[in-house]
Amino acid sequence: MANLKEIKRKIGSVKNTQKTTNAMKLVSSAKLRRTEELAKRSRVYAEKLTELLNEIAQKMQKATDDLDNVYFRAVEKPQTVDIVFITADKGLCGGFNAQTIKRVNQLIAEYKAANVKVRLRAVGRKGIDYFKFNNIELNNEIVGLSAAPDYATAAEFISEVSQAYLNGETDKIIMVHNGYVNMITQEIREDQVLPVDPSKLELNTVSASELEVEPDEDDTLLDALVKRYVEYTMYYSLIDSLAAEHSARMQAMDAATKNAKEMVKTLTVAYNKARQEAITTELIEIISGMESMK
């Protein structure tokens, strides 16, 4: 009977876990729908901003025969690289955080092999905890932003990194995050934030736009536009990461719910088998007792 009670207790425990994981799956599904809509709207703005930056940079390049701007000035052999990476504040989302951390570790190894100094700037508790546990220095860290993206906070965070680039403290800024593809797929995205990657722009194409831009000596317009471009790149990456996080958690909780369901079935079979064995044993004992009384 003790065995039966133990199996029954396990069945109850697994059923409770199943209810919890199913509830978390439903919550993540609802959050994903909202974040997905926000990501779609943000993507449209990001694309338009990139088009505008491309157009103005193209006009200035033609007017001056060269685009000599600090934000576009690539260093062939960088000495210092800043890596901004985004992870979640919470777990229970499969390999979502592990994939981002793995890519960051790969980049660190690649740059160190080329004698390039790497400085890390972390967004999200999981990434921060991992690198602190491994005694790896973080130049910047922020918790709460990846769970609730805010433009002002994101702009403040990335502006500090951009200022380090302008001051000559770093030669390149790279952003790494796990991005949303669809409800069942996420992919690691790696973007060069500064200097602005020319491959993202189409500076050599002929623009059909009638927009007229007069170059100024201090590149005020271009600088302001690049600043907004960098800030929105950070903000959009946070939204993209959050959508991917909800997607990954929904998948993980769905798998956990299914596993719990299968475990309940297995335990129920074991319970019925043990119960049948107990009944059979009792019947044998009763029959044996009656036979001994004859």
Coordinates of C-alpha atoms in Angstrom, one line a residue:
M1 CA 0.0 0.0 0.0
A2 CA 2.9 2.3 0.7
N3 CA 4.0 1.9 -2.9
L4 CA 0.5 2.7 -4.1
K5 CA 0.4 5.9 -2.0
E6 CA 3.8 7.0 -3.3
I7 CA 2.8 6.5 -7.0
K8 CA -0.5 8.3 -6.3
R9 CA 1.5 11.2 -4.8
K10 CA 3.8 11.4 -7.8
I11 CA 0.8 11.4 -10.2
G12 CA -0.7 14.4 -8.3
S13 CA 2.6 16.2 -8.3
V14 CA 3.2 15.7 -12.0
K15 CA -0.4 16.8 -12.8
N16 CA 0.2 20.0 -10.8
T17 CA 3.4 20.6 -12.8
Q18 CA 1.5 20.0 -16.0
K19 CA -1.1 22.7 -15.0
T20 CA 1.7 25.2 -14.3
T21 CA 3.6 24.6 -17.5
N22 CA 0.4 24.8 -19.5
A23 CA -0.5 28.1 -17.9
M24 CA 3.0 29.5 -18.6
K25 CA 2.6 28.4 -22.3
L26 CA -0.7 30.2 -22.6
V27 CA 0.8 33.4 -21.0
S28 CA 3.8 33.3 -23.3
S29 CA 1.5 32.8 -26.3
A30 CA -0.5 35.9 -25.3
K31 CA 2.6 38.0 -24.7
L32 CA 4.2 36.8 -28.0
R33 CA 1.2 38.0 -30.0
R34 CA 1.5 41.5 -28.5
T35 CA 5.3 41.6 -28.9
E36 CA 5.1 40.3 -32.5
E37 CA 2.7 43.1 -33.5
L38 CA 5.1 45.6 -31.9
A39 CA 8.1 44.1 -33.7
K40 CA 6.3 44.3 -37.0
R41 CA 5.5 48.0 -36.5
S42 CA 9.0 48.7 -35.3
R43 CA 10.6 46.9 -38.3
V44 CA 8.7 49.2 -40.7
Y45 CA 10.1 52.3 -38.9
A46 CA 13.6 50.8 -38.8
E47 CA 13.5 50.1 -42.6
K48 CA 12.4 53.6 -43.3
L49 CA 15.1 55.1 -41.1
T50 CA 17.7 53.0 -42.9
E51 CA 16.4 54.2 -46.2
L52 CA 16.6 57.8 -45.1
L53 CA 20.1 57.4 -43.8
N54 CA 21.2 55.7 -47.0
E55 CA 19.7 58.5 -49.1
I56 CA 21.3 61.4 -47.1
A57 CA 24.6 59.6 -46.9
Q58 CA 24.5 59.0 -50.6
K59 CA 23.7 62.6 -51.4
M60 CA 26.5 63.8 -49.2
Q61 CA 29.0 61.4 -50.7
K62 CA 28.2 62.7 -54.2
A63 CA 28.4 66.4 -53.0
T64 CA 31.8 66.0 -51.3
D65 CA 33.2 63.1 -53.4
D66 CA 33.9 61.3 -50.2
L67 CA 31.9 60.4 -47.1
D68 CA 34.5 61.3 -44.4
N69 CA 32.4 61.0 -41.3
V70 CA 33.5 59.4 -38.0
Y71 CA 30.4 57.2 -37.9
F72 CA 31.3 55.7 -41.3
R73 CA 35.1 55.5 -40.8
A74 CA 36.0 51.8 -40.6
V75 CA 39.3 50.7 -39.0
E76 CA 41.0 47.9 -40.9
K77 CA 42.7 46.4 -37.8
P78 CA 40.6 47.3 -34.8
Q79 CA 42.4 47.2 -31.4
T80 CA 39.3 47.3 -29.2
V81 CA 35.9 45.9 -29.9
D82 CA 32.8 46.4 -27.7
I83 CA 30.2 43.6 -27.8
V84 CA 26.7 44.5 -26.7
F85 CA 24.6 41.3 -26.1
I86 CA 21.0 40.8 -25.1
T87 CA 19.7 37.9 -23.0
A88 CA 16.5 37.3 -21.0
D89 CA 16.1 38.1 -17.3
K90 CA 14.3 34.8 -16.7
G91 CA 14.9 31.2 -17.7
L92 CA 12.6 28.3 -18.6
C93 CA 13.0 29.2 -22.3
G94 CA 15.0 26.3 -23.7
G95 CA 18.4 27.1 -25.2
F96 CA 17.4 30.8 -25.9
N97 CA 20.0 32.3 -23.6
A98 CA 22.6 29.6 -24.1
Q99 CA 22.7 30.3 -27.9
T100 CA 23.4 34.0 -27.4
I101 CA 26.1 33.3 -24.7
K102 CA 27.7 30.7 -27.0
R103 CA 28.0 33.2 -29.9
V104 CA 29.5 35.9 -27.6
N105 CA 32.1 33.3 -26.3
Q106 CA 32.9 32.5 -30.0
L107 CA 33.4 36.2 -30.8
I108 CA 35.6 36.6 -27.7
A109 CA 37.8 33.7 -28.8
E110 CA 38.0 35.0 -32.4
Y111 CA 39.1 38.5 -31.4
K112 CA 41.5 37.4 -28.7
A113 CA 43.2 35.1 -31.3
A114 CA 43.7 38.2 -33.4
N115 CA 45.1 40.2 -30.3
V116 CA 42.0 42.4 -30.2
K117 CA 40.8 43.6 -26.8
V118 CA 37.1 42.8 -26.2
R119 CA 34.8 44.7 -23.8
L120 CA 31.4 43.3 -22.9
R121 CA 28.2 45.3 -22.3
A122 CA 25.4 43.1 -21.1
V123 CA 21.6 43.4 -21.2
G124 CA 19.7 40.8 -19.2
R125 CA 20.2 38.9 -16.0
K126 CA 21.0 35.5 -17.5
G127 CA 24.0 36.8 -19.5
I128 CA 25.2 38.9 -16.6
D129 CA 25.1 36.0 -14.2
Y130 CA 26.9 33.7 -16.6
F131 CA 29.9 36.0 -17.2
K132 CA 30.1 37.0 -13.5
F133 CA 30.2 33.4 -12.5
N134 CA 33.0 32.8 -14.9
N135 CA 34.9 35.9 -13.6
I136 CA 34.7 37.7 -17.0
E137 CA 34.6 41.5 -16.6
L138 CA 31.5 43.4 -17.8
N139 CA 32.0 47.1 -18.7
N140 CA 28.2 47.8 -18.6
E141 CA 25.2 45.8 -17.4
I142 CA 21.5 46.5 -17.1
V143 CA 18.7 44.3 -15.8
G144 CA 15.0 44.7 -16.7
L145 CA 15.4 46.3 -20.1
S146 CA 15.2 43.0 -22.1
A147 CA 12.0 42.1 -20.3
A148 CA 10.4 45.5 -20.8
P149 CA 12.0 47.4 -23.7
D150 CA 11.9 51.2 -23.3
Y151 CA 13.2 53.5 -25.9
A152 CA 14.6 56.2 -23.6
T153 CA 16.5 53.6 -21.4
A154 CA 17.8 51.8 -24.5
A155 CA 18.9 55.1 -26.1
E156 CA 20.7 56.1 -22.8
F157 CA 22.5 52.7 -22.7
I158 CA 23.6 52.6 -26.3
S159 CA 24.6 56.3 -26.2
E160 CA 27.2 55.6 -23.6
V161 CA 28.6 52.9 -25.8
S162 CA 28.5 55.2 -28.8
Q163 CA 30.4 57.9 -26.9
A164 CA 33.2 55.5 -26.2
Y165 CA 33.4 55.0 -29.9
L166 CA 33.5 58.7 -30.6
N167 CA 36.2 59.2 -27.9
G168 CA 38.4 56.6 -29.6
E169 CA 38.1 54.1 -26.7
T170 CA 36.8 51.4 -29.0
D171 CA 37.1 50.8 -32.8
K172 CA 34.0 48.8 -33.4
I173 CA 30.6 48.1 -31.7
I174 CA 28.8 44.8 -32.3
M175 CA 25.4 43.8 -31.1
V176 CA 24.4 40.1 -30.6
H177 CA 20.9 38.8 -29.7
N178 CA 18.7 35.9 -30.4
G179 CA 16.1 37.1 -32.9
Y180 CA 12.5 36.1 -33.7
V181 CA 11.9 34.4 -37.0
N182 CA 8.5 32.8 -36.4
M183 CA 6.5 31.0 -33.7
I184 CA 8.8 28.0 -33.7
T185 CA 12.2 29.4 -34.9
Q186 CA 14.7 31.8 -33.4
E187 CA 18.1 32.7 -34.9
I188 CA 21.2 34.5 -33.6
R189 CA 21.6 37.9 -35.1
E190 CA 24.9 39.8 -35.1
D191 CA 25.0 43.4 -36.3
Q192 CA 27.8 45.9 -36.6
V193 CA 26.4 49.0 -35.0
L194 CA 29.4 51.3 -35.4
P195 CA 31.0 52.2 -37.6
V196 CA 27.9 52.0 -39.8
D197 CA 28.3 49.0 -42.1
P198 CA 28.3 50.1 -45.7
S199 CA 27.0 46.7 -46.8
K200 CA 23.7 47.6 -45.1
L201 CA 23.4 50.8 -47.2
E202 CA 23.4 51.3 -51.0
L203 CA 25.7 54.2 -51.4
N204 CA 26.7 53.3 -54.9
T205 CA 23.2 53.1 -56.3
V206 CA 21.5 55.9 -58.2
S207 CA 18.7 57.5 -56.1
A208 CA 15.5 58.5 -57.8
S209 CA 14.6 60.7 -54.9
E210 CA 14.2 64.5 -55.4
L211 CA 15.4 65.2 -51.8
E212 CA 18.2 67.8 -51.9
V213 CA 20.8 67.8 -49.2
E214 CA 23.5 70.5 -48.7
P215 CA 26.6 69.3 -47.0
D216 CA 27.6 71.2 -43.8
E217 CA 31.0 71.4 -42.4
D218 CA 30.3 69.6 -39.1
D219 CA 27.9 67.0 -40.5
T220 CA 25.1 68.0 -38.1
L221 CA 22.3 66.4 -40.1
L222 CA 24.1 63.1 -40.8
D223 CA 25.4 62.8 -37.2
A224 CA 21.9 63.3 -35.8
L225 CA 20.4 60.8 -38.2
V226 CA 23.1 58.2 -37.3
K227 CA 22.5 58.7 -33.6
R228 CA 18.8 58.0 -34.1
Y229 CA 19.7 55.0 -36.3
V230 CA 22.0 53.6 -33.6
E231 CA 19.4 54.2 -30.8
Y232 CA 16.6 52.5 -32.8
T233 CA 18.8 49.6 -33.7
M234 CA 19.2 49.0 -30.0
Y235 CA 15.5 49.4 -29.3
Y236 CA 14.4 47.1 -32.1
S237 CA 17.0 44.5 -31.1
L238 CA 15.4 44.4 -27.6
I239 CA 11.9 44.0 -29.1
D240 CA 13.1 41.3 -31.5
S241 CA 14.8 39.5 -28.6
L242 CA 11.7 39.7 -26.4
A243 CA 9.5 38.2 -29.1
A244 CA 12.1 35.4 -29.6
E245 CA 12.2 34.8 -25.8
H246 CA 8.4 34.4 -25.6
S247 CA 8.5 32.1 -28.6
A248 CA 11.2 30.0 -27.0
R249 CA 9.4 29.8 -23.7
M250 CA 6.1 28.9 -25.3
Q251 CA 7.9 26.0 -27.1
A252 CA 9.7 24.9 -23.9
M253 CA 6.5 25.0 -21.8
D254 CA 4.6 23.1 -24.5
A255 CA 7.3 20.4 -24.5
A256 CA 7.2 20.3 -20.7
T257 CA 3.4 19.9 -20.7
K258 CA 3.6 17.0 -23.2
N259 CA 6.3 15.3 -21.2
A260 CA 4.3 15.7 -18.0
K261 CA 1.3 14.2 -19.8
E262 CA 3.3 11.2 -20.9
M263 CA 4.7 10.8 -17.3
V264 CA 1.2 10.8 -15.9
K265 CA 0.2 8.0 -18.3
T266 CA 3.3 6.0 -17.3
L267 CA 2.7 6.5 -13.6
T268 CA -1.0 5.6 -14.0
V269 CA -0.1 2.3 -15.7
A270 CA 2.4 1.6 -12.9
Y271 CA -0.3 2.5 -10.3
N272 CA -2.9 0.2 -11.9
K273 CA -0.3 -2.6 -12.1
A274 CA 0.7 -2.2 -8.4
R275 CA -3.0 -2.1 -7.4
Q276 CA -3.8 -5.2 -9.3
E277 CA -0.8 -7.0 -7.7
A278 CA -2.0 -5.9 -4.3
I279 CA -5.5 -7.2 -5.0
T280 CA -4.2 -10.5 -6.3
T281 CA -2.0 -10.9 -3.2
E282 CA -4.9 -10.3 -0.9
L283 CA -7.1 -12.8 -2.8
I284 CA -4.4 -15.5 -2.6
E285 CA -4.0 -14.8 1.2
I286 CA -7.8 -15.2 1.7
I287 CA -8.0 -18.4 -0.3
S288 CA -5.0 -19.8 1.5
G289 CA -6.5 -19.0 4.8
M290 CA -9.8 -20.7 3.9
E291 CA -8.0 -23.7 2.7
S292 CA -6.0 -24.0 5.9
M293 CA -9.3 -24.0 7.9
K294 CA -10.7 -27.0 6.1

